[in-house]
Amino acid sequence: MPASMEPRLLRAFVTVAEELHFTRAAMRLYVAQQALSRDVRRLERELGSELFVRTTRQVTLTADGERLLPYARAVLQAQDDLLAAAGQARPLLVDLNSPGLKTPRRVLYRARELTPGHELMARYESGLTWAAGELLAGRLDASFGRFAGLAPALRAGLGHQPVRLEPMAVVLPEDHPLAARAEVPLAALAGETVYAGAGNPRTPEWTDLARQLFDGRGIALAPPAPLAVGDEEFQRIMARTRHPILAVVDFPPLPSTVLRPLVDPVPLSPVSLVWRKGLVHPALDALRRAAADVAEEEGWLRAPHGGWIPASDARAMECR
């Protein structure tokens, strides 16, 4: 008998015992099936006994598994009670990137419905790169954005869960020649200079995505503009430069502009829920469940035919 045992292994065992199906259990725990199988086998090695009988058709508990199950449930319930008590002490701080963006807001609102006993507080850090530093420093708990666009040193300390492949769009002055179109083909932007946050230290992951999208299409990346703080200042600077702005289809409206989706191909902005590895908080569990539920209901992770996304992002988002 091991001197200590990781609760994660017990949770893996209990979830498989409840589902009697490794694939369904892995989905409940937000882990890969291979990782779940490894955890169960590790627990079996530590205990020195088989807990499941596995065949190609079914999974059943052994006698040892039946005996362990009520004790494992009692241990996990005690841990959940402890975490719930600790979670009451402080809110979960959730970065929504910018006011008005619908994707993170939808997930946050659903999470609040799932866990009314815990406080989830919104923050606005205006970029995942900046938010990632706050996550690792413990000043923020969760954020949303392009995980593959982060530096490897930042990704190493963070976990992520794909949420949405959001179609991208362009914000145009209402008197721009392309504003009359319902959709803007990427080829129609050739010769344009488009703003995508160049020079903003909070959003280099977005600028990098734009640079990859524009490459070879004759679209210029607008040079850095003065860093504007607040919607009013951002609108003032953009009105002065009159550059089209790369955005997403749910981007909040700006005065004297129109928002037009990009097509041929449809470029996709990969959005993940991101948190600090090792963070334990009952509201984070609710946030992850909310992200999975809303993404499934809305079909957010189904890429349109011919959609464009960099290969590194496709791997991170597990696109097929």
PDB file of C-alpha atoms in Angstrom:
ATOM      1  CA  MET A   1       0.000   0.000   0.000  1.00  0.00           C
ATOM      2  CA  PRO A   2       1.523   3.388  -0.967  1.00  0.00           C
ATOM      3  CA  ALA A   3       2.245   5.869   1.823  1.00  0.00           C
ATOM      4  CA  SER A   4       0.414   8.587  -0.150  1.00  0.00           C
ATOM      5  CA  MET A   5      -1.878   8.655  -3.153  1.00  0.00           C
ATOM      6  CA  GLU A   6      -2.703  11.431  -5.604  1.00  0.00           C
ATOM      7  CA  PRO A   7      -6.394  12.412  -5.564  1.00  0.00           C
ATOM      8  CA  ARG A   8      -6.231  12.640  -9.377  1.00  0.00           C
ATOM      9  CA  LEU A   9      -5.752   8.871  -9.569  1.00  0.00           C
ATOM     10  CA  LEU A  10      -8.737   8.237  -7.320  1.00  0.00           C
ATOM     11  CA  ARG A  11     -10.867  10.633  -9.375  1.00  0.00           C
ATOM     12  CA  ALA A  12      -9.874   8.796 -12.544  1.00  0.00           C
ATOM     13  CA  PHE A  13     -10.865   5.485 -10.950  1.00  0.00           C
ATOM     14  CA  VAL A  14     -14.221   6.741  -9.633  1.00  0.00           C
ATOM     15  CA  THR A  15     -15.160   8.365 -12.953  1.00  0.00           C
ATOM     16  CA  VAL A  16     -14.407   5.192 -14.922  1.00  0.00           C
ATOM     17  CA  ALA A  17     -16.303   3.157 -12.316  1.00  0.00           C
ATOM     18  CA  GLU A  18     -19.340   5.416 -12.760  1.00  0.00           C
ATOM     19  CA  GLU A  19     -19.235   5.454 -16.549  1.00  0.00           C
ATOM     20  CA  LEU A  20     -17.857   1.946 -17.140  1.00  0.00           C
ATOM     21  CA  HIS A  21     -16.487   3.463 -20.341  1.00  0.00           C
ATOM     22  CA  PHE A  22     -13.050   5.046 -20.711  1.00  0.00           C
ATOM     23  CA  THR A  23     -13.976   7.423 -23.522  1.00  0.00           C
ATOM     24  CA  ARG A  24     -16.965   8.891 -21.676  1.00  0.00           C
ATOM     25  CA  ALA A  25     -14.939   9.127 -18.460  1.00  0.00           C
ATOM     26  CA  ALA A  26     -12.140  10.977 -20.260  1.00  0.00           C
ATOM     27  CA  MET A  27     -14.649  13.480 -21.651  1.00  0.00           C
ATOM     28  CA  ARG A  28     -16.009  14.132 -18.163  1.00  0.00           C
ATOM     29  CA  LEU A  29     -12.506  14.797 -16.845  1.00  0.00           C
ATOM     30  CA  TYR A  30     -11.320  16.870 -19.865  1.00  0.00           C
ATOM     31  CA  VAL A  31      -8.335  14.575 -20.428  1.00  0.00           C
ATOM     32  CA  ALA A  32      -7.149  12.366 -23.251  1.00  0.00           C
ATOM     33  CA  GLN A  33      -8.270   8.763 -23.023  1.00  0.00           C
ATOM     34  CA  GLN A  34      -4.649   7.587 -23.045  1.00  0.00           C
ATOM     35  CA  ALA A  35      -3.847   9.791 -20.054  1.00  0.00           C
ATOM     36  CA  LEU A  36      -6.859   8.459 -18.158  1.00  0.00           C
ATOM     37  CA  SER A  37      -5.836   4.868 -18.877  1.00  0.00           C
ATOM     38  CA  ARG A  38      -2.320   5.610 -17.609  1.00  0.00           C
ATOM     39  CA  ASP A  39      -3.700   7.039 -14.371  1.00  0.00           C
ATOM     40  CA  VAL A  40      -5.902   4.012 -13.768  1.00  0.00           C
ATOM     41  CA  ARG A  41      -3.041   1.603 -14.453  1.00  0.00           C
ATOM     42  CA  ARG A  42      -0.761   3.590 -12.163  1.00  0.00           C
ATOM     43  CA  LEU A  43      -3.337   3.345  -9.366  1.00  0.00           C
ATOM     44  CA  GLU A  44      -3.608  -0.377  -9.959  1.00  0.00           C
ATOM     45  CA  ARG A  45       0.186  -0.730  -9.736  1.00  0.00           C
ATOM     46  CA  GLU A  46       0.327   1.302  -6.529  1.00  0.00           C
ATOM     47  CA  LEU A  47      -2.442  -0.801  -4.962  1.00  0.00           C
ATOM     48  CA  GLY A  48      -1.128  -4.068  -6.346  1.00  0.00           C
ATOM     49  CA  SER A  49      -4.500  -5.185  -7.686  1.00  0.00           C
ATOM     50  CA  GLU A  50      -6.631  -4.999 -10.814  1.00  0.00           C
ATOM     51  CA  LEU A  51      -9.621  -2.663 -10.438  1.00  0.00           C
ATOM     52  CA  PHE A  52     -11.320  -3.246 -13.800  1.00  0.00           C
ATOM     53  CA  VAL A  53     -11.909  -6.086 -16.192  1.00  0.00           C
ATOM     54  CA  ARG A  54     -11.437  -4.654 -19.694  1.00  0.00           C
ATOM     55  CA  THR A  55     -12.638  -6.328 -22.864  1.00  0.00           C
ATOM     56  CA  THR A  56     -13.236  -4.951 -26.340  1.00  0.00           C
ATOM     57  CA  ARG A  57     -16.958  -4.724 -25.529  1.00  0.00           C
ATOM     58  CA  GLN A  58     -17.222  -3.627 -21.916  1.00  0.00           C
ATOM     59  CA  VAL A  59     -15.550  -2.461 -18.730  1.00  0.00           C
ATOM     60  CA  THR A  60     -16.577  -3.910 -15.357  1.00  0.00           C
ATOM     61  CA  LEU A  61     -15.327  -3.543 -11.798  1.00  0.00           C
ATOM     62  CA  THR A  62     -13.387  -6.357 -10.166  1.00  0.00           C
ATOM     63  CA  ALA A  63     -14.120  -7.384  -6.596  1.00  0.00           C
ATOM     64  CA  ASP A  64     -11.195  -5.204  -5.454  1.00  0.00           C
ATOM     65  CA  GLY A  65     -12.614  -2.309  -7.459  1.00  0.00           C
ATOM     66  CA  GLU A  66     -16.024  -2.742  -5.835  1.00  0.00           C
ATOM     67  CA  ARG A  67     -14.433  -2.661  -2.365  1.00  0.00           C
ATOM     68  CA  LEU A  68     -12.347   0.435  -3.142  1.00  0.00           C
ATOM     69  CA  LEU A  69     -15.139   2.503  -4.707  1.00  0.00           C
ATOM     70  CA  PRO A  70     -16.978   3.740  -1.562  1.00  0.00           C
ATOM     71  CA  TYR A  71     -13.692   4.653   0.143  1.00  0.00           C
ATOM     72  CA  ALA A  72     -12.452   6.520  -2.930  1.00  0.00           C
ATOM     73  CA  ARG A  73     -15.729   8.432  -3.120  1.00  0.00           C
ATOM     74  CA  ALA A  74     -15.458   9.387   0.551  1.00  0.00           C
ATOM     75  CA  VAL A  75     -11.909  10.700   0.066  1.00  0.00           C
ATOM     76  CA  LEU A  76     -12.901  12.755  -2.977  1.00  0.00           C
ATOM     77  CA  GLN A  77     -15.973  14.140  -1.248  1.00  0.00           C
ATOM     78  CA  ALA A  78     -13.795  15.314   1.619  1.00  0.00           C
ATOM     79  CA  GLN A  79     -11.432  16.960  -0.861  1.00  0.00           C
ATOM     80  CA  ASP A  80     -14.336  18.638  -2.680  1.00  0.00           C
ATOM     81  CA  ASP A  81     -15.706  19.948   0.612  1.00  0.00           C
ATOM     82  CA  LEU A  82     -12.299  21.369   1.497  1.00  0.00           C
ATOM     83  CA  LEU A  83     -11.894  23.041  -1.893  1.00  0.00           C
ATOM     84  CA  ALA A  84     -15.394  24.467  -1.755  1.00  0.00           C
ATOM     85  CA  ALA A  85     -14.651  25.986   1.627  1.00  0.00           C
ATOM     86  CA  ALA A  86     -11.378  27.439   0.347  1.00  0.00           C
ATOM     87  CA  GLY A  87     -13.080  28.734  -2.789  1.00  0.00           C
ATOM     88  CA  GLN A  88     -15.514  30.769  -0.741  1.00  0.00           C
ATOM     89  CA  ALA A  89     -12.581  32.834   0.539  1.00  0.00           C
ATOM     90  CA  ARG A  90     -11.894  34.574  -2.778  1.00  0.00           C
ATOM     91  CA  PRO A  91     -13.449  34.989  -6.225  1.00  0.00           C
ATOM     92  CA  LEU A  92     -12.126  33.453  -9.407  1.00  0.00           C
ATOM     93  CA  LEU A  93     -10.625  36.284 -11.490  1.00  0.00           C
ATOM     94  CA  VAL A  94     -11.500  35.771 -15.158  1.00  0.00           C
ATOM     95  CA  ASP A  95     -10.039  37.915 -17.934  1.00  0.00           C
ATOM     96  CA  LEU A  96     -12.495  38.538 -20.794  1.00  0.00           C
ATOM     97  CA  ASN A  97      -9.850  40.328 -22.897  1.00  0.00           C
ATOM     98  CA  SER A  98     -11.985  43.340 -23.882  1.00  0.00           C
ATOM     99  CA  PRO A  99     -15.493  44.569 -23.011  1.00  0.00           C
ATOM    100  CA  GLY A 100     -18.083  43.538 -25.578  1.00  0.00           C
ATOM    101  CA  LEU A 101     -16.446  40.339 -26.848  1.00  0.00           C
ATOM    102  CA  LYS A 102     -19.207  37.739 -26.820  1.00  0.00           C
ATOM    103  CA  THR A 103     -17.287  34.443 -26.674  1.00  0.00           C
ATOM    104  CA  PRO A 104     -15.668  34.774 -23.222  1.00  0.00           C
ATOM    105  CA  ARG A 105     -18.712  36.577 -21.852  1.00  0.00           C
ATOM    106  CA  ARG A 106     -21.033  33.715 -22.869  1.00  0.00           C
ATOM    107  CA  VAL A 107     -18.786  31.219 -21.095  1.00  0.00           C
ATOM    108  CA  LEU A 108     -18.521  33.345 -17.961  1.00  0.00           C
ATOM    109  CA  TYR A 109     -22.285  33.846 -17.731  1.00  0.00           C
ATOM    110  CA  ARG A 110     -22.911  30.095 -18.089  1.00  0.00           C
ATOM    111  CA  ALA A 111     -20.305  29.327 -15.428  1.00  0.00           C
ATOM    112  CA  ARG A 112     -22.039  31.686 -13.018  1.00  0.00           C
ATOM    113  CA  GLU A 113     -25.265  29.763 -13.591  1.00  0.00           C
ATOM    114  CA  LEU A 114     -23.492  26.469 -12.892  1.00  0.00           C
ATOM    115  CA  THR A 115     -21.923  27.589  -9.614  1.00  0.00           C
ATOM    116  CA  PRO A 116     -24.083  30.273  -7.992  1.00  0.00           C
ATOM    117  CA  GLY A 117     -22.312  29.764  -4.676  1.00  0.00           C
ATOM    118  CA  HIS A 118     -18.988  31.055  -5.996  1.00  0.00           C
ATOM    119  CA  GLU A 119     -17.989  34.466  -7.287  1.00  0.00           C
ATOM    120  CA  LEU A 120     -16.464  34.805 -10.769  1.00  0.00           C
ATOM    121  CA  MET A 121     -15.146  38.320 -11.312  1.00  0.00           C
ATOM    122  CA  ALA A 122     -14.511  39.725 -14.797  1.00  0.00           C
ATOM    123  CA  ARG A 123     -11.250  41.463 -15.691  1.00  0.00           C
ATOM    124  CA  TYR A 124     -10.116  43.056 -18.979  1.00  0.00           C
ATOM    125  CA  GLU A 125      -6.421  42.612 -19.784  1.00  0.00           C
ATOM    126  CA  SER A 126      -6.724  43.293 -23.565  1.00  0.00           C
ATOM    127  CA  GLY A 127      -4.535  40.451 -24.766  1.00  0.00           C
ATOM    128  CA  LEU A 128      -3.560  36.900 -23.846  1.00  0.00           C
ATOM    129  CA  THR A 129       0.190  37.541 -23.792  1.00  0.00           C
ATOM    130  CA  TRP A 130      -0.221  40.161 -21.099  1.00  0.00           C
ATOM    131  CA  ALA A 131      -2.815  38.074 -19.262  1.00  0.00           C
ATOM    132  CA  ALA A 132      -0.510  35.032 -19.334  1.00  0.00           C
ATOM    133  CA  GLY A 133       2.061  36.888 -17.252  1.00  0.00           C
ATOM    134  CA  GLU A 134      -0.664  37.799 -14.771  1.00  0.00           C
ATOM    135  CA  LEU A 135      -1.821  34.175 -14.655  1.00  0.00           C
ATOM    136  CA  LEU A 136       1.651  32.873 -13.909  1.00  0.00           C
ATOM    137  CA  ALA A 137       2.122  35.541 -11.235  1.00  0.00           C
ATOM    138  CA  GLY A 138      -1.117  34.480  -9.534  1.00  0.00           C
ATOM    139  CA  ARG A 139      -2.807  37.847 -10.046  1.00  0.00           C
ATOM    140  CA  LEU A 140      -5.341  36.352 -12.468  1.00  0.00           C
ATOM    141  CA  ASP A 141      -6.932  32.900 -12.632  1.00  0.00           C
ATOM    142  CA  ALA A 142      -8.221  32.391 -16.180  1.00  0.00           C
ATOM    143  CA  SER A 143      -8.233  34.108 -19.556  1.00  0.00           C
ATOM    144  CA  PHE A 144      -9.214  33.535 -23.180  1.00  0.00           C
ATOM    145  CA  GLY A 145      -7.223  33.787 -26.387  1.00  0.00           C
ATOM    146  CA  ARG A 146      -4.835  32.250 -28.885  1.00  0.00           C
ATOM    147  CA  PHE A 147      -2.837  29.720 -26.866  1.00  0.00           C
ATOM    148  CA  ALA A 148      -0.517  28.679 -29.731  1.00  0.00           C
ATOM    149  CA  GLY A 149       0.512  32.328 -30.132  1.00  0.00           C
ATOM    150  CA  LEU A 150       2.125  32.448 -26.703  1.00  0.00           C
ATOM    151  CA  ALA A 151       5.866  32.027 -26.205  1.00  0.00           C
ATOM    152  CA  PRO A 152       6.857  28.450 -25.232  1.00  0.00           C
ATOM    153  CA  ALA A 153       8.026  29.635 -21.806  1.00  0.00           C
ATOM    154  CA  LEU A 154       4.526  30.967 -21.099  1.00  0.00           C
ATOM    155  CA  ARG A 155       2.725  27.911 -22.482  1.00  0.00           C
ATOM    156  CA  ALA A 156       4.776  25.610 -20.264  1.00  0.00           C
ATOM    157  CA  GLY A 157       3.118  26.948 -17.120  1.00  0.00           C
ATOM    158  CA  LEU A 158      -0.429  27.083 -18.463  1.00  0.00           C
ATOM    159  CA  GLY A 159      -3.250  24.702 -19.233  1.00  0.00           C
ATOM    160  CA  HIS A 160      -5.768  25.362 -21.991  1.00  0.00           C
ATOM    161  CA  GLN A 161      -9.060  24.073 -23.350  1.00  0.00           C
ATOM    162  CA  PRO A 162     -10.214  24.869 -26.911  1.00  0.00           C
ATOM    163  CA  VAL A 163     -13.416  26.937 -26.917  1.00  0.00           C
ATOM    164  CA  ARG A 164     -14.034  28.415 -30.362  1.00  0.00           C
ATOM    165  CA  LEU A 165     -12.777  28.748 -33.904  1.00  0.00           C
ATOM    166  CA  GLU A 166     -14.173  32.237 -34.381  1.00  0.00           C
ATOM    167  CA  PRO A 167     -14.517  33.543 -37.947  1.00  0.00           C
ATOM    168  CA  MET A 168     -12.558  36.723 -38.497  1.00  0.00           C
ATOM    169  CA  ALA A 169     -13.849  40.003 -39.898  1.00  0.00           C
ATOM    170  CA  VAL A 170     -12.706  43.476 -40.853  1.00  0.00           C
ATOM    171  CA  VAL A 171     -13.903  46.784 -39.443  1.00  0.00           C
ATOM    172  CA  LEU A 172     -14.156  49.416 -42.187  1.00  0.00           C
ATOM    173  CA  PRO A 173     -14.946  53.134 -42.219  1.00  0.00           C
ATOM    174  CA  GLU A 174     -18.563  53.347 -43.348  1.00  0.00           C
ATOM    175  CA  ASP A 175     -17.525  55.232 -46.498  1.00  0.00           C
ATOM    176  CA  HIS A 176     -14.802  52.708 -47.446  1.00  0.00           C
ATOM    177  CA  PRO A 177     -15.218  51.211 -50.961  1.00  0.00           C
ATOM    178  CA  LEU A 178     -15.515  47.703 -49.462  1.00  0.00           C
ATOM    179  CA  ALA A 179     -18.158  48.714 -46.902  1.00  0.00           C
ATOM    180  CA  ALA A 180     -20.994  48.142 -49.374  1.00  0.00           C
ATOM    181  CA  ARG A 181     -20.215  44.429 -49.539  1.00  0.00           C
ATOM    182  CA  ALA A 182     -21.950  41.934 -47.234  1.00  0.00           C
ATOM    183  CA  GLU A 183     -18.717  39.912 -47.076  1.00  0.00           C
ATOM    184  CA  VAL A 184     -15.151  40.849 -47.925  1.00  0.00           C
ATOM    185  CA  PRO A 185     -12.996  38.321 -49.805  1.00  0.00           C
ATOM    186  CA  LEU A 186      -9.416  38.343 -48.565  1.00  0.00           C
ATOM    187  CA  ALA A 187      -8.261  39.057 -52.100  1.00  0.00           C
ATOM    188  CA  ALA A 188     -10.213  42.347 -52.000  1.00  0.00           C
ATOM    189  CA  LEU A 189      -7.918  43.552 -49.200  1.00  0.00           C
ATOM    190  CA  ALA A 190      -4.847  43.351 -51.425  1.00  0.00           C
ATOM    191  CA  GLY A 191      -3.178  46.756 -51.436  1.00  0.00           C
ATOM    192  CA  GLU A 192      -4.828  47.736 -48.125  1.00  0.00           C
ATOM    193  CA  THR A 193      -2.977  48.472 -44.884  1.00  0.00           C
ATOM    194  CA  VAL A 194      -4.824  46.748 -42.039  1.00  0.00           C
ATOM    195  CA  TYR A 195      -4.406  47.403 -38.328  1.00  0.00           C
ATOM    196  CA  ALA A 196      -3.829  44.324 -36.152  1.00  0.00           C
ATOM    197  CA  GLY A 197      -2.297  45.661 -32.954  1.00  0.00           C
ATOM    198  CA  ALA A 198       1.312  45.926 -34.141  1.00  0.00           C
ATOM    199  CA  GLY A 199       3.483  47.328 -31.361  1.00  0.00           C
ATOM    200  CA  ASN A 200       0.968  46.571 -28.607  1.00  0.00           C
ATOM    201  CA  PRO A 201       2.888  44.551 -25.968  1.00  0.00           C
ATOM    202  CA  ARG A 202      -0.356  43.043 -24.707  1.00  0.00           C
ATOM    203  CA  THR A 203      -1.402  41.414 -28.005  1.00  0.00           C
ATOM    204  CA  PRO A 204       1.579  40.087 -30.007  1.00  0.00           C
ATOM    205  CA  GLU A 205      -0.240  36.756 -30.446  1.00  0.00           C
ATOM    206  CA  TRP A 206      -2.963  38.584 -32.432  1.00  0.00           C
ATOM    207  CA  THR A 207      -0.464  40.516 -34.547  1.00  0.00           C
ATOM    208  CA  ASP A 208       1.374  37.275 -35.344  1.00  0.00           C
ATOM    209  CA  LEU A 209      -1.890  35.645 -36.469  1.00  0.00           C
ATOM    210  CA  ALA A 210      -2.558  38.627 -38.752  1.00  0.00           C
ATOM    211  CA  ARG A 211       0.959  38.529 -40.157  1.00  0.00           C
ATOM    212  CA  GLN A 212       0.520  34.869 -41.128  1.00  0.00           C
ATOM    213  CA  LEU A 213      -2.881  35.593 -42.673  1.00  0.00           C
ATOM    214  CA  PHE A 214      -1.621  38.582 -44.694  1.00  0.00           C
ATOM    215  CA  ASP A 215       1.553  36.869 -45.911  1.00  0.00           C
ATOM    216  CA  GLY A 216       1.490  36.371 -49.682  1.00  0.00           C
ATOM    217  CA  ARG A 217      -1.863  38.132 -50.108  1.00  0.00           C
ATOM    218  CA  GLY A 218      -0.609  41.662 -50.699  1.00  0.00           C
ATOM    219  CA  ILE A 219      -2.088  42.951 -47.436  1.00  0.00           C
ATOM    220  CA  ALA A 220       0.156  45.253 -45.414  1.00  0.00           C
ATOM    221  CA  LEU A 221       0.269  45.201 -41.632  1.00  0.00           C
ATOM    222  CA  ALA A 222      -0.357  48.702 -40.309  1.00  0.00           C
ATOM    223  CA  PRO A 223       2.582  50.145 -38.342  1.00  0.00           C
ATOM    224  CA  PRO A 224       2.277  50.658 -34.591  1.00  0.00           C
ATOM    225  CA  ALA A 225      -0.201  53.323 -33.546  1.00  0.00           C
ATOM    226  CA  PRO A 226      -0.174  55.137 -30.202  1.00  0.00           C
ATOM    227  CA  LEU A 227      -1.310  52.689 -27.532  1.00  0.00           C
ATOM    228  CA  ALA A 228      -4.895  53.721 -26.822  1.00  0.00           C
ATOM    229  CA  VAL A 229      -6.407  52.983 -23.413  1.00  0.00           C
ATOM    230  CA  GLY A 230     -10.198  52.749 -23.408  1.00  0.00           C
ATOM    231  CA  ASP A 231     -12.790  52.507 -26.162  1.00  0.00           C
ATOM    232  CA  GLU A 232     -13.008  56.254 -26.745  1.00  0.00           C
ATOM    233  CA  GLU A 233      -9.285  56.682 -27.316  1.00  0.00           C
ATOM    234  CA  PHE A 234      -9.126  53.578 -29.528  1.00  0.00           C
ATOM    235  CA  GLN A 235     -11.954  54.913 -31.686  1.00  0.00           C
ATOM    236  CA  ARG A 236     -10.278  58.312 -31.941  1.00  0.00           C
ATOM    237  CA  ILE A 237      -6.945  56.857 -33.089  1.00  0.00           C
ATOM    238  CA  MET A 238      -8.588  54.518 -35.603  1.00  0.00           C
ATOM    239  CA  ALA A 239     -10.726  57.341 -36.997  1.00  0.00           C
ATOM    240  CA  ARG A 240      -7.586  59.364 -37.572  1.00  0.00           C
ATOM    241  CA  THR A 241      -5.595  56.620 -39.325  1.00  0.00           C
ATOM    242  CA  ARG A 242      -8.662  55.241 -41.212  1.00  0.00           C
ATOM    243  CA  HIS A 243      -7.004  51.847 -41.483  1.00  0.00           C
ATOM    244  CA  PRO A 244      -9.310  48.830 -41.702  1.00  0.00           C
ATOM    245  CA  ILE A 245      -9.091  46.829 -38.475  1.00  0.00           C
ATOM    246  CA  LEU A 246      -8.712  43.045 -38.317  1.00  0.00           C
ATOM    247  CA  ALA A 247     -11.343  41.724 -35.909  1.00  0.00           C
ATOM    248  CA  VAL A 248     -13.696  38.792 -35.244  1.00  0.00           C
ATOM    249  CA  VAL A 249     -17.345  38.470 -36.230  1.00  0.00           C
ATOM    250  CA  ASP A 250     -18.522  39.229 -32.688  1.00  0.00           C
ATOM    251  CA  PHE A 251     -16.418  42.384 -32.361  1.00  0.00           C
ATOM    252  CA  PRO A 252     -18.423  45.166 -30.663  1.00  0.00           C
ATOM    253  CA  PRO A 253     -19.604  47.991 -32.959  1.00  0.00           C
ATOM    254  CA  LEU A 254     -17.619  51.206 -33.361  1.00  0.00           C
ATOM    255  CA  PRO A 255     -19.176  54.537 -34.398  1.00  0.00           C
ATOM    256  CA  SER A 256     -19.041  55.392 -38.128  1.00  0.00           C
ATOM    257  CA  THR A 257     -17.811  51.898 -39.076  1.00  0.00           C
ATOM    258  CA  VAL A 258     -19.193  48.635 -40.446  1.00  0.00           C
ATOM    259  CA  LEU A 259     -18.148  45.085 -39.580  1.00  0.00           C
ATOM    260  CA  ARG A 260     -17.815  42.669 -42.495  1.00  0.00           C
ATOM    261  CA  PRO A 261     -16.916  38.948 -42.281  1.00  0.00           C
ATOM    262  CA  LEU A 262     -13.890  37.786 -44.250  1.00  0.00           C
ATOM    263  CA  VAL A 263     -14.297  34.973 -46.790  1.00  0.00           C
ATOM    264  CA  ASP A 264     -12.468  33.014 -49.487  1.00  0.00           C
ATOM    265  CA  PRO A 265     -11.079  31.519 -47.291  1.00  0.00           C
ATOM    266  CA  VAL A 266     -12.747  32.122 -43.918  1.00  0.00           C
ATOM    267  CA  PRO A 267      -9.882  32.930 -41.522  1.00  0.00           C
ATOM    268  CA  LEU A 268     -10.410  31.546 -38.027  1.00  0.00           C
ATOM    269  CA  SER A 269      -9.309  33.021 -34.720  1.00  0.00           C
ATOM    270  CA  PRO A 270      -8.569  30.160 -32.284  1.00  0.00           C
ATOM    271  CA  VAL A 271      -9.920  30.890 -28.792  1.00  0.00           C
ATOM    272  CA  SER A 272      -8.956  28.787 -25.782  1.00  0.00           C
ATOM    273  CA  LEU A 273      -9.771  29.012 -22.107  1.00  0.00           C
ATOM    274  CA  VAL A 274      -6.373  29.353 -20.397  1.00  0.00           C
ATOM    275  CA  TRP A 275      -5.443  28.944 -16.738  1.00  0.00           C
ATOM    276  CA  ARG A 276      -2.384  28.478 -14.549  1.00  0.00           C
ATOM    277  CA  LYS A 277      -1.319  24.832 -14.180  1.00  0.00           C
ATOM    278  CA  GLY A 278      -1.912  23.541 -10.691  1.00  0.00           C
ATOM    279  CA  LEU A 279      -4.732  25.997  -9.957  1.00  0.00           C
ATOM    280  CA  VAL A 280      -7.432  24.352  -7.840  1.00  0.00           C
ATOM    281  CA  HIS A 281     -10.697  26.252  -7.487  1.00  0.00           C
ATOM    282  CA  PRO A 282     -14.258  24.897  -7.740  1.00  0.00           C
ATOM    283  CA  ALA A 283     -15.280  27.827  -9.948  1.00  0.00           C
ATOM    284  CA  LEU A 284     -12.561  26.887 -12.463  1.00  0.00           C
ATOM    285  CA  ASP A 285     -14.230  23.491 -12.821  1.00  0.00           C
ATOM    286  CA  ALA A 286     -17.504  25.280 -13.564  1.00  0.00           C
ATOM    287  CA  LEU A 287     -15.778  27.567 -16.074  1.00  0.00           C
ATOM    288  CA  ARG A 288     -14.336  24.577 -17.932  1.00  0.00           C
ATOM    289  CA  ARG A 289     -17.687  22.805 -17.944  1.00  0.00           C
ATOM    290  CA  ALA A 290     -19.383  25.980 -19.209  1.00  0.00           C
ATOM    291  CA  ALA A 291     -16.807  26.353 -21.998  1.00  0.00           C
ATOM    292  CA  ALA A 292     -17.353  22.763 -23.123  1.00  0.00           C
ATOM    293  CA  ASP A 293     -21.145  23.015 -22.961  1.00  0.00           C
ATOM    294  CA  VAL A 294     -21.458  26.312 -24.851  1.00  0.00           C
ATOM    295  CA  ALA A 295     -18.931  25.212 -27.483  1.00  0.00           C
ATOM    296  CA  GLU A 296     -20.928  22.035 -28.076  1.00  0.00           C
ATOM    297  CA  GLU A 297     -24.289  23.824 -28.196  1.00  0.00           C
ATOM    298  CA  GLU A 298     -23.064  26.477 -30.632  1.00  0.00           C
ATOM    299  CA  GLY A 299     -20.820  24.262 -32.748  1.00  0.00           C
ATOM    300  CA  TRP A 300     -17.944  26.611 -31.998  1.00  0.00           C
ATOM    301  CA  LEU A 301     -15.237  24.022 -32.663  1.00  0.00           C
ATOM    302  CA  ARG A 302     -16.534  22.898 -36.045  1.00  0.00           C
ATOM    303  CA  ALA A 303     -14.332  24.502 -38.667  1.00  0.00           C
ATOM    304  CA  PRO A 304     -16.103  25.667 -41.854  1.00  0.00           C
ATOM    305  CA  HIS A 305     -15.143  24.021 -45.119  1.00  0.00           C
ATOM    306  CA  GLY A 306     -12.019  25.670 -46.467  1.00  0.00           C
ATOM    307  CA  GLY A 307     -11.401  27.633 -43.273  1.00  0.00           C
ATOM    308  CA  TRP A 308      -7.908  29.047 -42.733  1.00  0.00           C
ATOM    309  CA  ILE A 309      -5.900  28.482 -39.579  1.00  0.00           C
ATOM    310  CA  PRO A 310      -2.128  28.173 -39.036  1.00  0.00           C
ATOM    311  CA  ALA A 311      -0.856  24.617 -38.582  1.00  0.00           C
ATOM    312  CA  SER A 312       0.411  25.327 -35.062  1.00  0.00           C
ATOM    313  CA  ASP A 313      -3.031  26.547 -34.030  1.00  0.00           C
ATOM    314  CA  ALA A 314      -4.755  23.582 -35.659  1.00  0.00           C
ATOM    315  CA  ARG A 315      -2.602  21.257 -33.554  1.00  0.00           C
ATOM    316  CA  ALA A 316      -3.290  23.237 -30.387  1.00  0.00           C
ATOM    317  CA  MET A 317      -7.030  23.260 -31.074  1.00  0.00           C
ATOM    318  CA  GLU A 318      -7.050  19.600 -32.178  1.00  0.00           C
ATOM    319  CA  CYS A 319      -8.605  20.561 -35.491  1.00  0.00           C
ATOM    320  CA  ARG A 320      -9.254  17.901 -38.071  1.00  0.00           C
TER     321      ARG A 320
END
